[in-house]
Coordinates of C-alpha atoms in Angstrom, one line a residue:
Chain L
X166 CA 9.0 -15.7 12.4
X167 CA 11.4 -13.1 11.0
X168 CA 13.3 -12.2 7.9
X169 CA 11.9 -12.3 4.4
X170 CA 8.8 -14.4 5.3
X171 CA 7.7 -11.9 7.9
X172 CA 8.4 -9.0 5.6
X173 CA 6.2 -10.5 2.9
X174 CA 3.5 -11.1 5.3
X175 CA 3.6 -7.5 6.7
X176 CA 3.8 -6.1 3.2
X177 CA 0.8 -8.1 2.0
X178 CA -1.3 -7.0 4.9
X179 CA -0.3 -3.4 4.3
X180 CA -1.2 -3.6 0.6
X181 CA -4.5 -5.2 1.2
X182 CA -5.6 -2.6 3.7
X183 CA -4.4 0.1 1.4
X184 CA -6.3 -1.4 -1.4
X185 CA -9.5 -1.5 0.6
X186 CA -8.9 2.1 1.8
X187 CA -8.3 3.3 -1.7
X188 CA -11.4 1.5 -3.0
X189 CA -13.6 3.1 -0.4
X190 CA -12.2 6.5 -1.0
X191 CA -12.9 6.3 -4.7
X192 CA -16.6 5.5 -4.0
X193 CA -17.1 7.8 -1.1
X194 CA -15.4 10.7 -3.1
X195 CA -17.7 9.8 -6.0
X196 CA -14.8 9.0 -8.4
X197 CA -16.9 6.2 -9.9
X198 CA -14.9 6.1 -13.1
X199 CA -12.0 4.7 -11.1
X200 CA -14.0 1.9 -9.5
X201 CA -13.7 -0.6 -12.3
X202 CA -9.9 -0.1 -12.2
X203 CA -9.7 -1.8 -9.0
X204 CA -10.6 -5.1 -10.8
X205 CA -8.9 -7.4 -13.2
X206 CA -10.2 -7.3 -16.9
X207 CA -12.2 -10.5 -16.2
X208 CA -12.9 -9.5 -12.6
X209 CA -16.2 -10.3 -11.0
X210 CA -18.2 -8.1 -8.6
X211 CA -21.3 -9.4 -6.7
X212 CA -23.5 -7.9 -4.1
X213 CA -25.5 -10.7 -2.5
X214 CA -27.8 -11.0 0.6
X215 CA -26.3 -13.1 3.4
X216 CA -29.1 -15.6 3.3
X217 CA -28.6 -16.4 -0.4
X218 CA -24.8 -16.5 0.0
X219 CA -25.0 -18.9 3.0
X220 CA -27.5 -21.3 1.2
X221 CA -25.4 -21.2 -2.0
X222 CA -28.3 -19.7 -3.8
X223 CA -27.5 -17.9 -7.1
X224 CA -29.7 -14.8 -6.6
X225 CA -27.7 -11.6 -6.1
X226 CA -28.6 -7.9 -6.2
X227 CA -25.8 -7.1 -8.6
X228 CA -23.6 -9.5 -10.4
X229 CA -21.1 -8.2 -12.9
X230 CA -18.6 -10.5 -14.7
X231 CA -16.1 -8.3 -16.3
X232 CA -14.6 -4.7 -16.1
X233 CA -16.7 -3.8 -19.2
X234 CA -19.9 -4.7 -17.3
X235 CA -18.6 -2.5 -14.4
X236 CA -18.0 0.5 -16.7
X237 CA -21.5 0.0 -18.1
X238 CA -22.8 0.0 -14.6
X239 CA -21.0 3.2 -13.7
X240 CA -22.3 4.9 -16.9
X241 CA -25.9 3.8 -15.8
X242 CA -25.5 5.1 -12.3
X243 CA -23.9 8.4 -13.3
X244 CA -25.7 9.2 -16.5
X245 CA -29.0 7.4 -16.9
X246 CA -30.6 6.2 -13.7
X247 CA -32.9 8.7 -12.1
X248 CA -32.4 8.5 -8.4
X249 CA -32.2 10.6 -5.4
X250 CA -28.6 11.6 -4.6
X251 CA -26.8 10.4 -1.5
X252 CA -23.2 10.4 0.0
X253 CA -21.7 7.2 1.2
X254 CA -19.1 6.7 3.8
X255 CA -17.3 3.3 4.3
X256 CA -15.6 2.2 7.4
X257 CA -13.7 -1.1 7.0
X258 CA -11.6 -2.9 9.5
X259 CA -8.2 -4.5 9.0
X260 CA -8.6 -7.3 6.5
X261 CA -8.3 -10.9 7.4
X262 CA -5.7 -12.4 5.0
X263 CA -6.7 -16.1 4.7
X264 CA -4.3 -17.6 2.3
X265 CA -2.6 -17.5 -1.1
X266 CA -3.0 -20.2 -3.6
X267 CA -1.8 -20.1 -7.2
X268 CA -1.3 -16.4 -7.2
X269 CA -4.7 -15.7 -5.7
X270 CA -4.8 -14.1 -2.2
X271 CA -8.0 -14.8 -0.3
X272 CA -9.0 -12.0 2.0
X273 CA -12.1 -10.8 3.9
X274 CA -13.1 -7.6 5.7
X275 CA -16.1 -6.4 7.6
X276 CA -17.6 -3.2 6.3
X277 CA -20.1 -0.5 7.3
X278 CA -21.5 1.9 4.8
X279 CA -23.3 5.0 6.1
X280 CA -25.6 7.0 3.8
X281 CA -26.3 10.7 4.1
X282 CA -29.1 12.2 2.0
X283 CA -29.2 15.9 1.5
X284 CA -30.6 17.7 4.5
X285 CA -30.8 14.5 6.5
X286 CA -28.6 12.9 9.1
X287 CA -26.3 10.1 8.4
X288 CA -27.6 6.6 8.8
X289 CA -26.5 2.9 8.7
X290 CA -27.0 1.9 5.1
X291 CA -25.4 -1.4 4.4
X292 CA -23.2 -3.6 6.7
X293 CA -21.6 -6.9 5.6
X294 CA -18.5 -8.7 4.6
X295 CA -16.2 -8.3 1.6
X296 CA -15.0 -11.7 0.4
X297 CA -12.1 -11.2 -2.0
X298 CA -9.8 -12.9 -4.3
X299 CA -6.9 -10.6 -5.1
X300 CA -4.1 -10.8 -7.7
X301 CA -0.8 -9.1 -7.7
X302 CA -0.3 -7.2 -11.0
X303 CA 2.5 -4.7 -12.2
X304 CA 0.1 -1.9 -11.3
X305 CA -0.5 -3.2 -7.8
X306 CA -3.2 -5.4 -6.3
X307 CA -6.4 -6.0 -8.2
X308 CA -9.7 -7.8 -7.4
X309 CA -10.2 -11.0 -9.4
X310 CA -13.4 -11.1 -7.5
X311 CA -15.2 -9.1 -4.7
X312 CA -18.4 -10.4 -3.1
X313 CA -20.2 -8.0 -0.9
X314 CA -22.3 -10.1 1.4
X315 CA -24.7 -7.9 3.2
X316 CA -26.8 -8.6 6.4
X317 CA -30.0 -6.8 5.6
X318 CA -32.3 -7.0 2.6
X319 CA -34.0 -3.7 3.6
X320 CA -33.2 -0.2 2.0
X321 CA -31.7 -2.0 -0.9
X322 CA -34.3 -1.1 -3.5
X323 CA -32.3 2.3 -3.4
X324 CA -28.9 0.7 -3.7
X325 CA -27.5 2.6 -6.6
X326 CA -23.8 3.0 -6.1
X327 CA -21.4 0.1 -5.7
X328 CA -20.7 -1.0 -2.2
Chain U
X140 CA 13.9 2.2 15.2
X141 CA 14.8 -0.8 12.9
X142 CA 15.9 -4.4 13.0
X143 CA 14.5 -7.0 15.3
X144 CA 12.8 -4.6 17.7
X145 CA 10.8 -3.0 14.8
X146 CA 10.0 -6.4 13.4
X147 CA 8.6 -7.6 16.7
X148 CA 6.4 -4.5 17.1
X149 CA 5.1 -4.9 13.5
X150 CA 4.4 -8.5 14.0
X151 CA 2.6 -8.0 17.3
X152 CA 0.4 -5.3 15.8
X153 CA -0.4 -7.5 12.9
X154 CA -1.2 -10.5 15.1
X155 CA -3.5 -8.6 17.5
X156 CA -5.4 -7.1 14.5
X157 CA -5.8 -10.5 13.0
X158 CA -6.9 -11.9 16.3
X159 CA -9.6 -9.3 16.6
X160 CA -10.7 -9.9 13.0
X161 CA -10.9 -13.6 13.5
X162 CA -12.8 -13.2 16.7
X163 CA -15.4 -11.0 15.0
X164 CA -15.6 -13.2 12.0
X165 CA -16.3 -16.2 14.2
X166 CA -19.1 -14.4 16.0
X167 CA -20.6 -12.7 12.8
X168 CA -20.6 -16.0 11.0
X169 CA -22.2 -17.7 14.0
X170 CA -19.5 -20.2 14.6
X171 CA -20.1 -19.8 18.3
X172 CA -18.4 -23.0 19.3
X173 CA -15.1 -21.4 18.3
X174 CA -15.6 -18.4 20.5
X175 CA -14.3 -19.9 23.7
X176 CA -11.2 -21.1 21.8
X177 CA -10.0 -17.4 21.6
X178 CA -9.5 -17.5 25.4
X179 CA -7.0 -19.2 27.7
X180 CA -8.4 -22.0 29.9
X181 CA -8.7 -19.6 32.8
X182 CA -9.7 -16.7 30.6
X183 CA -12.1 -14.0 31.7
X184 CA -14.8 -12.4 29.6
X185 CA -16.8 -9.5 30.7
X186 CA -19.5 -7.2 29.2
X187 CA -19.8 -4.1 31.4
X188 CA -21.5 -0.8 31.1
X189 CA -19.2 2.1 30.8
X190 CA -20.5 3.8 33.9
X191 CA -19.9 0.9 36.1
X192 CA -16.5 0.3 34.6
X193 CA -15.3 3.9 35.2
X194 CA -16.5 3.8 38.8
X195 CA -14.9 0.5 39.5
X196 CA -18.3 -0.9 40.3
X197 CA -18.5 -4.7 40.1
X198 CA -21.9 -5.0 38.3
X199 CA -21.6 -6.4 34.8
X200 CA -24.1 -7.8 32.2
X201 CA -22.0 -10.9 31.7
X202 CA -19.0 -12.1 33.6
X203 CA -17.4 -15.4 32.7
X204 CA -14.3 -16.7 34.5
X205 CA -13.1 -19.7 32.6
X206 CA -13.4 -21.3 29.1
X207 CA -15.8 -23.7 30.7
X208 CA -18.2 -21.0 31.6
X209 CA -17.9 -19.7 28.1
X210 CA -18.8 -23.1 26.6
X211 CA -21.7 -23.2 28.9
X212 CA -22.9 -19.8 27.7
X213 CA -22.6 -20.8 24.1
X214 CA -24.6 -23.9 24.9
X215 CA -27.3 -21.7 26.5
X216 CA -27.4 -19.2 23.6
X217 CA -27.6 -21.9 20.9
X218 CA -29.6 -24.6 22.5
X219 CA -31.8 -23.4 25.3
X220 CA -32.5 -19.7 25.3
X221 CA -35.6 -18.7 23.4
X222 CA -34.9 -15.4 21.6
X223 CA -35.6 -13.7 18.4
X224 CA -32.8 -14.3 16.0
X225 CA -30.6 -11.6 14.6
X226 CA -27.3 -11.3 12.7
X227 CA -24.4 -9.2 14.1
X228 CA -21.6 -7.4 12.2
X229 CA -18.5 -6.2 14.0
X230 CA -16.4 -3.3 12.8
X231 CA -13.2 -2.8 14.8
X232 CA -10.5 -0.3 14.3
X233 CA -6.7 -1.1 14.5
X234 CA -5.9 -2.0 18.0
X235 CA -3.9 0.2 20.4
X236 CA -1.0 -1.9 21.7
X237 CA -0.3 -0.4 25.1
X238 CA 2.5 -2.5 26.5
X239 CA 3.8 -5.9 27.4
X240 CA 4.6 -7.1 30.9
X241 CA 5.4 -10.5 32.2
X242 CA 4.1 -12.2 29.0
X243 CA 0.8 -10.3 29.0
X244 CA 0.2 -7.8 26.2
X245 CA -2.3 -5.0 27.0
X246 CA -4.3 -3.9 24.0
X247 CA -7.5 -2.0 23.3
X248 CA -9.7 -1.4 20.4
X249 CA -13.0 0.4 19.7
X250 CA -15.8 -1.6 18.3
X251 CA -19.2 -1.1 16.6
X252 CA -21.6 -4.0 16.5
X253 CA -24.5 -3.7 14.0
X254 CA -27.5 -5.8 14.4
X255 CA -29.9 -7.1 11.7
X256 CA -33.2 -8.7 12.6
X257 CA -35.0 -10.7 9.9
X258 CA -36.9 -8.4 7.5
X259 CA -35.5 -5.3 9.1
X260 CA -32.7 -2.9 8.3
X261 CA -29.3 -2.9 10.0
X262 CA -28.9 -0.7 13.1
X263 CA -26.3 0.3 15.6
X264 CA -26.4 -2.3 18.4
X265 CA -23.6 -1.9 20.7
X266 CA -20.5 0.3 20.6
X267 CA -17.7 0.5 23.0
X268 CA -14.2 -0.5 23.8
X269 CA -12.4 -3.9 24.0
X270 CA -9.9 -3.9 27.0
X271 CA -7.6 -6.9 26.6
X272 CA -4.9 -9.0 28.1
X273 CA -3.4 -11.2 25.6
X274 CA -1.0 -14.1 25.9
X275 CA 1.2 -15.7 23.3
X276 CA 0.8 -19.5 23.2
X277 CA 1.9 -22.1 20.8
X278 CA -1.4 -22.0 19.1
X279 CA -1.1 -18.2 18.6
X280 CA -2.5 -15.4 20.6
X281 CA -5.2 -16.0 23.3
X282 CA -7.2 -13.7 25.4
X283 CA -6.3 -13.9 29.1
X284 CA -9.1 -11.4 29.6
X285 CA -11.4 -9.4 27.4
X286 CA -13.7 -6.8 28.8
X287 CA -16.2 -5.2 26.5
X288 CA -17.1 -1.7 27.9
X289 CA -20.2 -0.5 26.2
X290 CA -21.5 3.1 26.0
X291 CA -25.3 2.5 26.2
X292 CA -27.3 0.6 28.6
X293 CA -30.2 0.4 26.1
X294 CA -31.2 -2.6 23.9
X295 CA -29.2 -4.9 26.1
X296 CA -32.1 -6.8 27.5
X297 CA -31.8 -8.5 24.3
X298 CA -28.0 -9.0 24.2
X299 CA -27.8 -12.7 23.6
X300 CA -24.6 -13.4 21.6
X301 CA -21.2 -12.4 22.9
X302 CA -19.9 -9.0 21.8
Chain B
X213 CA 10.3 -4.1 -2.1
X214 CA 12.4 -5.0 1.0
X215 CA 14.9 -3.8 3.4
X216 CA 15.0 -0.2 4.9
X217 CA 12.4 1.3 2.4
X218 CA 9.9 -1.4 3.3
X219 CA 10.6 -1.1 7.0
X220 CA 10.1 2.7 6.8
X221 CA 6.8 2.2 5.1
X222 CA 5.5 -0.4 7.5
X223 CA 6.6 1.8 10.5
X224 CA 4.9 4.9 9.2
X225 CA 1.6 3.1 8.6
X226 CA 1.8 1.6 12.1
X227 CA 2.5 4.9 13.6
X228 CA -0.2 6.8 11.9
X229 CA -2.8 4.1 12.7
X230 CA -1.6 4.2 16.4
X231 CA -1.8 8.2 16.3
X232 CA -5.4 7.9 15.1
X233 CA -6.3 5.3 17.7
X234 CA -4.7 7.3 20.5
X235 CA -6.4 10.5 19.4
X236 CA -9.9 8.8 19.3
X237 CA -9.2 7.1 22.7
X238 CA -8.4 10.5 24.3
X239 CA -11.7 11.9 23.0
X240 CA -13.8 8.9 23.9
X241 CA -12.4 8.6 27.4
X242 CA -13.0 12.3 27.9
X243 CA -9.3 13.2 28.4
X244 CA -10.0 16.4 26.6
X245 CA -6.9 18.2 28.0
X246 CA -4.7 15.8 26.1
X247 CA -6.4 16.6 22.7
X248 CA -4.4 19.7 21.9
X249 CA -1.2 17.7 22.5
X250 CA -1.9 15.7 19.3
X251 CA -1.1 19.0 17.4
X252 CA 1.9 21.1 16.6
X253 CA 2.1 24.4 18.4
X254 CA 0.8 26.1 15.2
X255 CA -1.4 23.2 14.4
X256 CA -4.8 23.7 12.6
X257 CA -8.0 21.9 13.4
X258 CA -11.1 22.2 11.2
X259 CA -14.5 20.6 11.1
X260 CA -16.2 21.3 7.8
X261 CA -19.2 20.1 5.9
X262 CA -18.4 18.1 2.8
X263 CA -20.3 20.5 0.6
X264 CA -18.2 23.5 1.6
X265 CA -15.0 21.6 1.5
X266 CA -15.6 20.2 -2.0
X267 CA -16.5 23.7 -3.3
X268 CA -13.5 25.3 -1.6
X269 CA -15.8 27.5 0.4
X270 CA -14.3 28.8 3.7
X271 CA -17.3 28.3 6.0
X272 CA -16.4 25.8 8.7
X273 CA -18.1 24.7 11.9
X274 CA -15.0 24.9 13.8
X275 CA -11.7 26.3 12.7
X276 CA -8.8 26.6 15.1
X277 CA -5.4 27.7 14.1
X278 CA -3.1 27.1 17.0
X279 CA -2.8 24.7 20.0
X280 CA -3.8 27.8 22.2
X281 CA -7.1 28.1 20.4
X282 CA -7.6 24.4 21.0
X283 CA -6.9 24.6 24.7
X284 CA -9.3 27.5 24.8
X285 CA -11.9 25.3 23.0
X286 CA -11.3 22.5 25.6
X287 CA -11.8 25.0 28.4
X288 CA -15.1 26.2 26.9
X289 CA -16.3 22.7 26.3
X290 CA -15.5 21.4 29.8
X291 CA -16.0 24.5 31.9
X292 CA -18.3 27.0 30.5
X293 CA -20.7 25.7 27.8
X294 CA -24.0 24.4 29.1
X295 CA -24.9 21.3 27.2
X296 CA -26.4 17.9 27.5
X297 CA -23.8 15.3 28.2
X298 CA -23.1 12.5 25.8
X299 CA -20.4 9.8 25.2
X300 CA -18.6 9.5 21.9
X301 CA -17.2 6.4 20.3
X302 CA -14.9 6.7 17.3
X303 CA -14.3 3.8 14.8
X304 CA -11.6 4.5 12.3
X305 CA -10.3 2.4 9.5
X306 CA -6.6 2.0 8.5
X307 CA -5.3 5.3 7.2
X308 CA -4.4 5.9 3.6
X309 CA -0.8 7.2 3.6
X310 CA -0.8 9.3 0.5
X311 CA 2.8 10.7 0.4
X312 CA 5.4 12.7 2.2
X313 CA 6.9 16.0 1.1
X314 CA 9.3 18.3 2.9
X315 CA 8.7 16.5 6.2
X316 CA 4.8 16.6 5.9
X317 CA 3.1 13.3 5.6
X318 CA -0.3 13.4 4.0
X319 CA -2.8 10.8 5.2
X320 CA -6.5 10.3 5.3
X321 CA -8.9 8.0 7.1
X322 CA -12.7 7.5 7.2
X323 CA -14.3 7.8 10.6
X324 CA -17.6 7.1 12.2
X325 CA -18.4 8.6 15.5
X326 CA -21.4 7.2 17.5
X327 CA -23.1 9.2 20.3
X328 CA -24.7 7.9 23.4
X329 CA -26.9 10.1 25.5
X330 CA -27.7 9.0 29.1
X331 CA -30.5 6.5 29.1
X332 CA -30.6 6.4 25.3
X333 CA -29.3 4.0 22.7
X334 CA -26.2 4.6 20.7
X335 CA -26.6 6.3 17.3
X336 CA -24.7 7.4 14.3
X337 CA -23.5 10.8 15.1
X338 CA -21.0 12.1 12.6
X339 CA -19.3 10.2 9.8
X340 CA -16.7 11.6 7.4
X341 CA -13.0 11.7 6.5
X342 CA -9.9 12.9 8.3
X343 CA -7.6 14.8 6.0
X344 CA -4.3 15.1 7.8
X345 CA -0.8 16.7 7.5
X346 CA 1.5 15.0 10.0
X347 CA 4.8 15.9 11.2
X348 CA 7.5 13.7 12.9
X349 CA 8.7 15.2 16.2
X350 CA 10.9 13.9 18.9
X351 CA 7.7 13.2 20.9
X352 CA 6.3 11.2 18.0
X353 CA 3.9 12.1 15.3
X354 CA 1.9 15.3 15.6
X355 CA -0.8 16.9 13.4
X356 CA 0.2 20.0 11.6
X357 CA -3.4 20.0 10.4
X358 CA -6.5 17.8 10.8
X359 CA -9.6 18.6 8.7
X360 CA -12.7 16.7 9.6
X361 CA -14.9 16.6 6.5
X362 CA -18.3 15.3 7.6
X363 CA -21.1 14.1 5.3
X364 CA -24.2 15.5 7.1
X365 CA -25.1 18.9 8.3
X366 CA -27.7 17.6 10.7
X367 CA -27.4 17.1 14.5
X368 CA -24.4 19.5 14.4
X369 CA -25.9 22.3 16.3
X370 CA -25.1 20.0 19.3
X371 CA -21.5 19.1 18.2
X372 CA -19.7 20.1 21.3
X373 CA -16.6 17.9 21.7
X374 CA -14.0 17.7 19.0
X375 CA -14.4 15.0 16.3

């Protein structure tokens, strides 16, 4: 493999890994207002337990079906919900780029999110897999859909910020 | 650096990171039957404590010397061993590609495996370093040998699934 | 995007990720003497709590302002400080390459460091963000400055080795 096909493949991998890194940086640096901007206008965002995901059950912890719902969520999280503050830190491996059909790129990546509460040590918070559909726009790559499938159902009563 | 040499280097890095990501996905998604297929027919797989590895001592937790032995291990793990179930989640950084000699690519990568037992929170399970020898085949990259050198000897009485 | 511009971008990403991987490998494999060699002669290295970093406060856990100070630190850590031994394991995601000005490349990456004490299980030790200024030299990329901004102030009374 060489030439334009290889260049396209390398570029797509680069851009998806940079998309993930920028997404995580926005969340970890608490620039929550920027979070919906990683999605298409009709983008979907779901946080779902692995057991439900694997059985095709509909129950999800969070399920948002437009950028407007995401902005609403951000407003709630930053302005109205009373909750104990915590920092997050995402570590994500290089994404698997699984294919491209009709302008939708399918990609997945394993993530680990660490949480740090004030005065406490850092701890494993939420680990799982991003399952993504990504669209190329003039402004760069955007998520048509991101599903965060997490391994543990514990701790999640306190999941406030997006994963 | 530019031209074909650069392209080859970029492609090799891409393929090794994708190999690691696919390997981890197979394990984390419990497609254990696919695990031996990441290896050559005479492939070797070893899980060894760092202390033994660094002193060149032979003792290893798991040492398999062919794809047949790996299939046997998978059979044991999925069909015959009685053990408490758990999920794994691998997070692996970009691999270090250290060189290529006589068709063998040497690469290493740091890994963290998180474990989630039913009804429990996710926890650090096994962290360490993959030390790999990789061969290019018609079906893509395969491990001639993968050694998982782990930092802690604890918890490992319950190491059931491959790392 | 294609041609030389794309090639340069892909190569820079590759080299920065390899720099991070080599840096982490040197630390995790306890080749501490090599650690200062990742920096320019006048390189700076700082380990700072997130709260101080975000408020632009000067207080830092470690602040070294030349390769000489780093060598001195390594000497202290390996020869003179009495401390309980531990292994480290770094897992770092693909770096964000944020720009290049006047020969300085700005890049950032999230890191997780796991610690393993003898006879104990591995645990989350220090998570945070590398904020880097990188220079291209004849010997490859070097840090003009690396700031490790960590999320938790706990455990750090025992931070001995560089992060």
